[in-house]
Coordinates of C-alpha atoms and ligand atoms in Angstrom, one line a residue:
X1 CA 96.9 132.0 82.3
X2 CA 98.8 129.0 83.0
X3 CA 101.6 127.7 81.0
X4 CA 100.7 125.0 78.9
X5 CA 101.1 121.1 79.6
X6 CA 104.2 119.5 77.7
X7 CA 102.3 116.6 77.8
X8 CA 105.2 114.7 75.7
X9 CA 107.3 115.6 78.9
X10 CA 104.8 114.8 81.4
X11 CA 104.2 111.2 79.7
X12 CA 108.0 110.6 79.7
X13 CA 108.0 111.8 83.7
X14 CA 105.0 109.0 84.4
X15 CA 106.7 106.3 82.8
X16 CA 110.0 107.1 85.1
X17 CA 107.8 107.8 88.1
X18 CA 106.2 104.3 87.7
X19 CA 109.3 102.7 87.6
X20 CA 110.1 103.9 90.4
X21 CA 107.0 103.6 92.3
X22 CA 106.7 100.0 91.5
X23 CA 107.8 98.2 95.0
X24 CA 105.9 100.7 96.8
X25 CA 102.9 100.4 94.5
X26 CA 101.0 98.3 96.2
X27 CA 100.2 99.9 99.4
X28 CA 98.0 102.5 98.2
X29 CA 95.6 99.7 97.0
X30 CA 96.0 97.4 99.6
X31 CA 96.1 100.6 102.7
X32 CA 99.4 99.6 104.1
X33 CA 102.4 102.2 105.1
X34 CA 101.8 105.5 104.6
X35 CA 98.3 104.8 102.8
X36 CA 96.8 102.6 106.1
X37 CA 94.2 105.3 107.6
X38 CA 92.7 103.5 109.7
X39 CA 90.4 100.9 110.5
X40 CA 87.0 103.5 109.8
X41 CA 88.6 104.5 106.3
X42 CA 89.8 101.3 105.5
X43 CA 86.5 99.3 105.6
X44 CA 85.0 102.1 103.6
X45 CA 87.9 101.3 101.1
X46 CA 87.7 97.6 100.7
X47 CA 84.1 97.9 100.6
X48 CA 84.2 99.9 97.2
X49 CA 87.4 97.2 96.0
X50 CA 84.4 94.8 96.3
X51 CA 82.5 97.1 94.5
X52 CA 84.6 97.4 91.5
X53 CA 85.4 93.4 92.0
X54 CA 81.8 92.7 91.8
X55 CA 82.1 95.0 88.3
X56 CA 85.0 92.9 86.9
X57 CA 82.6 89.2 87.9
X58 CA 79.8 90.8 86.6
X59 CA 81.6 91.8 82.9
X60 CA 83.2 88.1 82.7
X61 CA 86.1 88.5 81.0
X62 CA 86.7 85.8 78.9
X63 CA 88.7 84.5 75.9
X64 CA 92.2 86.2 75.1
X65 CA 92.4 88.9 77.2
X66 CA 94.7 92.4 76.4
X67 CA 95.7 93.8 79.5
X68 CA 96.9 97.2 79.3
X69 CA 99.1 99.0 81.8
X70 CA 99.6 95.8 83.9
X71 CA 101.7 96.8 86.8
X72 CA 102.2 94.4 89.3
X73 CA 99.4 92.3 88.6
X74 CA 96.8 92.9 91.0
X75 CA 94.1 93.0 87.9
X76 CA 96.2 90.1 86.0
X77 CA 95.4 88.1 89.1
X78 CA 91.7 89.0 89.3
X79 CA 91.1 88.5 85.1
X80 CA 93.1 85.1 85.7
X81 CA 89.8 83.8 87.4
X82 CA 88.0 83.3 83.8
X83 CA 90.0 84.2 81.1
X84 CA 91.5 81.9 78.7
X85 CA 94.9 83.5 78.2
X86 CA 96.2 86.5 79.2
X87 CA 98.5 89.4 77.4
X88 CA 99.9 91.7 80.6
X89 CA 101.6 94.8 78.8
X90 CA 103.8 97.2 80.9
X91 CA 106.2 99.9 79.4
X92 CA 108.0 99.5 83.4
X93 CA 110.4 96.1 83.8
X94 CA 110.0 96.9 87.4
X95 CA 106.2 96.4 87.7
X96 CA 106.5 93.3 85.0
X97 CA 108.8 91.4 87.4
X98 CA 106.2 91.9 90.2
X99 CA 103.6 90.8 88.1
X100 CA 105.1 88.2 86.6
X101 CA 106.3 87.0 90.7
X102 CA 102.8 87.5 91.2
X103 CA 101.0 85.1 88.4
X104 CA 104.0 82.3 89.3
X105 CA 101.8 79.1 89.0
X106 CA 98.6 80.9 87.2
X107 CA 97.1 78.2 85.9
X108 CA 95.8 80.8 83.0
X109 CA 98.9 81.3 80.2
X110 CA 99.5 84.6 80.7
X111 CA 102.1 86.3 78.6
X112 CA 104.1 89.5 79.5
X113 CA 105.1 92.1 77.3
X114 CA 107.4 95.0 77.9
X115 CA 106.1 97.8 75.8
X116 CA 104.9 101.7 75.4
X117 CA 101.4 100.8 74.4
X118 CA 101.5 104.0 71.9
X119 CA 104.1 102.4 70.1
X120 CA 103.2 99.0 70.5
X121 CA 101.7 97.2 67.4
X122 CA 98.8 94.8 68.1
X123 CA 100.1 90.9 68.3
X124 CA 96.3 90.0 67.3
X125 CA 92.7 90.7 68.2
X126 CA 91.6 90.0 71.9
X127 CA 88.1 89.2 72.9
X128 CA 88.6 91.8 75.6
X129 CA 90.8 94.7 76.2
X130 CA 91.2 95.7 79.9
X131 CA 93.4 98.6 81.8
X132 CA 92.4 99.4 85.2
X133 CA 94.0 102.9 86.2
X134 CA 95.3 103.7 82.8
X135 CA 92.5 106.0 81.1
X136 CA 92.9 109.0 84.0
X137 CA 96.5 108.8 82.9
X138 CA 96.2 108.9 79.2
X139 CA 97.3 112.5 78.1
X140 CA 94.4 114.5 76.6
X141 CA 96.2 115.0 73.2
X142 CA 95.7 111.4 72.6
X143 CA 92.9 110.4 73.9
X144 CA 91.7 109.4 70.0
X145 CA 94.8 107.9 69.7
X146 CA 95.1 105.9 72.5
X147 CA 91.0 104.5 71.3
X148 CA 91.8 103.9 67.8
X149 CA 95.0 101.6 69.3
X150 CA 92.1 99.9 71.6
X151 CA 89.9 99.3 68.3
X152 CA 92.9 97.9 66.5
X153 CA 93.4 94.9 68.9
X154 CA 90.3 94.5 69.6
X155 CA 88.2 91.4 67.8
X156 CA 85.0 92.3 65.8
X157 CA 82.6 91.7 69.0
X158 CA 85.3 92.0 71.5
X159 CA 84.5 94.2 74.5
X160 CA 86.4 96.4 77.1
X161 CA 86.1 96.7 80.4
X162 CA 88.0 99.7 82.6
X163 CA 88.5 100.8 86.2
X164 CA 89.8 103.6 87.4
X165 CA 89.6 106.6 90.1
X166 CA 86.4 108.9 91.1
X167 CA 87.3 112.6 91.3
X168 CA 88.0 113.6 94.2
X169 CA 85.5 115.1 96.1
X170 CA 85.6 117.5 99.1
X171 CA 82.3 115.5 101.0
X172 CA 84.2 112.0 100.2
X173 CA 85.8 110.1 102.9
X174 CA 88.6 109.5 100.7
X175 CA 89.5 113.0 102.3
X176 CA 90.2 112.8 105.6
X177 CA 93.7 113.6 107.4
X178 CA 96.3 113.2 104.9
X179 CA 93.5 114.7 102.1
X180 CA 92.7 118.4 101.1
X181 CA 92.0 121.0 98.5
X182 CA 94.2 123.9 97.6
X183 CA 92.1 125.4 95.6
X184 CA 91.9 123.5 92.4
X185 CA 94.4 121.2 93.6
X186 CA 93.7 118.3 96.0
X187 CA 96.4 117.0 98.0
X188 CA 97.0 113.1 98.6
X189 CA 99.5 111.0 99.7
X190 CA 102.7 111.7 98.6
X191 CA 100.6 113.4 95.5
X192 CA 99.6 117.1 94.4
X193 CA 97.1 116.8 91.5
X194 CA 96.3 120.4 89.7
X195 CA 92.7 119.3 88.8
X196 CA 92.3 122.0 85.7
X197 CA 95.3 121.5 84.2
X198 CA 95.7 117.3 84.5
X199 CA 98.7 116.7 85.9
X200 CA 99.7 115.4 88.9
X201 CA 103.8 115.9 91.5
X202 CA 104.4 112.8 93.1
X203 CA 106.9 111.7 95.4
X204 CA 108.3 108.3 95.5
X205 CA 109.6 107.0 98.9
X206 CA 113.6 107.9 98.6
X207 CA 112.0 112.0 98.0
X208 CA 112.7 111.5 94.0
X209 CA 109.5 113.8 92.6
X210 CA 107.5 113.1 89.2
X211 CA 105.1 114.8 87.1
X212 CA 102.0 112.7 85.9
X213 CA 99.3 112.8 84.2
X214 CA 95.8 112.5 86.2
X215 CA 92.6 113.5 84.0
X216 CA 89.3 112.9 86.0
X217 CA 86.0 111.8 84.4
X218 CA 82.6 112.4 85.3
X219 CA 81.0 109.2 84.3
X220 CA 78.7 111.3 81.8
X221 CA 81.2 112.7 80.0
X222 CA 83.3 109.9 79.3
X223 CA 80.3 108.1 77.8
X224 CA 79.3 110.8 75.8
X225 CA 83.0 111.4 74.5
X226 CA 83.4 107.4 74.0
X227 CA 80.2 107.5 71.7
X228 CA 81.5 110.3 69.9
X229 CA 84.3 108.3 68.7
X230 CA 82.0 105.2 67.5
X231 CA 82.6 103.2 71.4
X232 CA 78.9 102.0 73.0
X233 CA 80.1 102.0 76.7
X234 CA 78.4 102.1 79.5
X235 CA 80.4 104.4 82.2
X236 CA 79.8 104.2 86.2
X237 CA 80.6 105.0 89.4
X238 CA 80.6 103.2 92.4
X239 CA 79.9 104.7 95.7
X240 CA 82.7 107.1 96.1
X241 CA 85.9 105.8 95.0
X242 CA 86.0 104.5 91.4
X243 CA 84.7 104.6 87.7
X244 CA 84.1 101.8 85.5
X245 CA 83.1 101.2 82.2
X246 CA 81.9 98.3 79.7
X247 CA 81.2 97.9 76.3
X248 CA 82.1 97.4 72.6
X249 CA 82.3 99.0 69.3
X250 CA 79.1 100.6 68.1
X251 CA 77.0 98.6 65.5
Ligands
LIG301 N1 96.7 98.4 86.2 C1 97.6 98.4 87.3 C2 96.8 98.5 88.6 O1 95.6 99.0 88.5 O2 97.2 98.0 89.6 C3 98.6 99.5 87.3 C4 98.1 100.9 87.1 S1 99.3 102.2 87.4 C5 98.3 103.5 87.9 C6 99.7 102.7 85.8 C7 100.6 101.7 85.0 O3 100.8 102.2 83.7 C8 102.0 101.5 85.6 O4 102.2 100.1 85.8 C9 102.9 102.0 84.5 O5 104.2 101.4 84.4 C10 102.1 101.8 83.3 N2 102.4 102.7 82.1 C11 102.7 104.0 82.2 N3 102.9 104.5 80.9 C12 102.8 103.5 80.1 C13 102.9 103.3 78.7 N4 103.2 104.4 77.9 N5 102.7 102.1 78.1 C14 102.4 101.0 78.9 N6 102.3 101.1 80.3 C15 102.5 102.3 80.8

């Protein structure tokens, strides 16, 4: 049997390894440095960003937007296009000074705000509540916790809208050279990610290693367990890459 997850340690170890991670962050979404494949891989890649993009249009956020789990603002930048104000909350100063570098002359008011989000009391009730590559990074323990805080900023028809990562699959093109499975771990870039037990050794650039959280959903499940706790979302996949979901408060 495995030891258990100290998932109180494991949460501490993400916030650090995010701080850390912050100038480098970039690259793995954009495919420079050690994340640039290739052209082959990379036109796969940008072809499911559009996907998810098209998601993000398609949703409209709008009105006072809550983002959760900022980071350097590639999502602050994309929710700038028709929001009326934003909220960007980060717990890392690091990723809030790229962010905030980033949305320089947005002509959207967007706010920053240095916080944990699980201790972070609710400012108000946003129209819409986003977090792009937060959820698979939520320990399981609070999952219900980290939904109730969602409900409690959220305004009575407000609406949410997350991205975040496929699970990995074997057949994916995701995992080519620098990919494989150990067993139940798969093996990424600078990243080992023990798929049963959630958690995830990564290495930042100057060989400093963290522990994070990484919990996978099949797009089924997560519905089903967002119902469950009173949430009428509407979770999918793209081709290969990512997850997304919309929705609001069940009636
Ligand atoms: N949403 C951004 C994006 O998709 O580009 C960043 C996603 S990154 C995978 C996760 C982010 O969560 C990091 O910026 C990290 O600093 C932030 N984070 C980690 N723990 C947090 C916490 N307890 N409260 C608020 N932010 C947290």
């Amino acid at each position: 049997m495995p030891a258990p997850v100290d998932w109180d340690a494991v949460q501490a170890e993400q916030v650090e390894y995010y701080r850390a991670r912050a100038p480098e962050y970039d690259e793995s979404w954009t495919r420079r440095g050690d994340y640039d494949f290739g052209s082959a891989f990379n036109e796969l890649w940008f072809a499911e960003v559009g996907r998810i993009d098209a998601a993000l249009e398609d949703f409209g956020p709008i009105g006072r937007v809550l983002e959760l789990a900022a980071g350097t603002g590639m999502w602050t930048e994309r929710l700038g296009r028709s929001a009326a104000s934003i909220t960007a909350l980060d717990v890392s100063p690091e990723m809030l000074a790229i962010n905030r570098r980033r949305l320089t002359g947005s002509t959207v008011p967007v706010r920053h705000v240095e916080a944990d989000l699980f201790g972070w009391t609710p400012d108000g009730r946003y129209d819409v509540i986003s977090f792009a590559f937060w959820l698979t990074h939520v320990p399981p323990p609070r999952f219900e916790e980290f939904w109730s805080f969602v409900t409690s900023a959220l305004a009575p028809q407000g609406r949410v809208f997350f991205a975040d990562s496929a699970i990995p699959r074997a057949e994916l093109p995701v995992l080519g050279r620098r990919f494989g499975f150990r067993g139940h771990a798969v093996e990424g870039v600078h990243s080992l990610t023990d798929l049963d037990r959630g958690v995830s050794v990564r290495q930042v650039r100057d060989g400093r290693r963290f522990q994070t959280v990484k919990v996978y959903w099949e797009p089924d499940e997560l519905q089903e367990r967002l119902r469950s706790l009173g949430w009428d979302i509407e979770v999918r996949a793209t081709e290969w890459a990512f997850v997304y979901g919309h929705g609001g408060r069940r009636i």
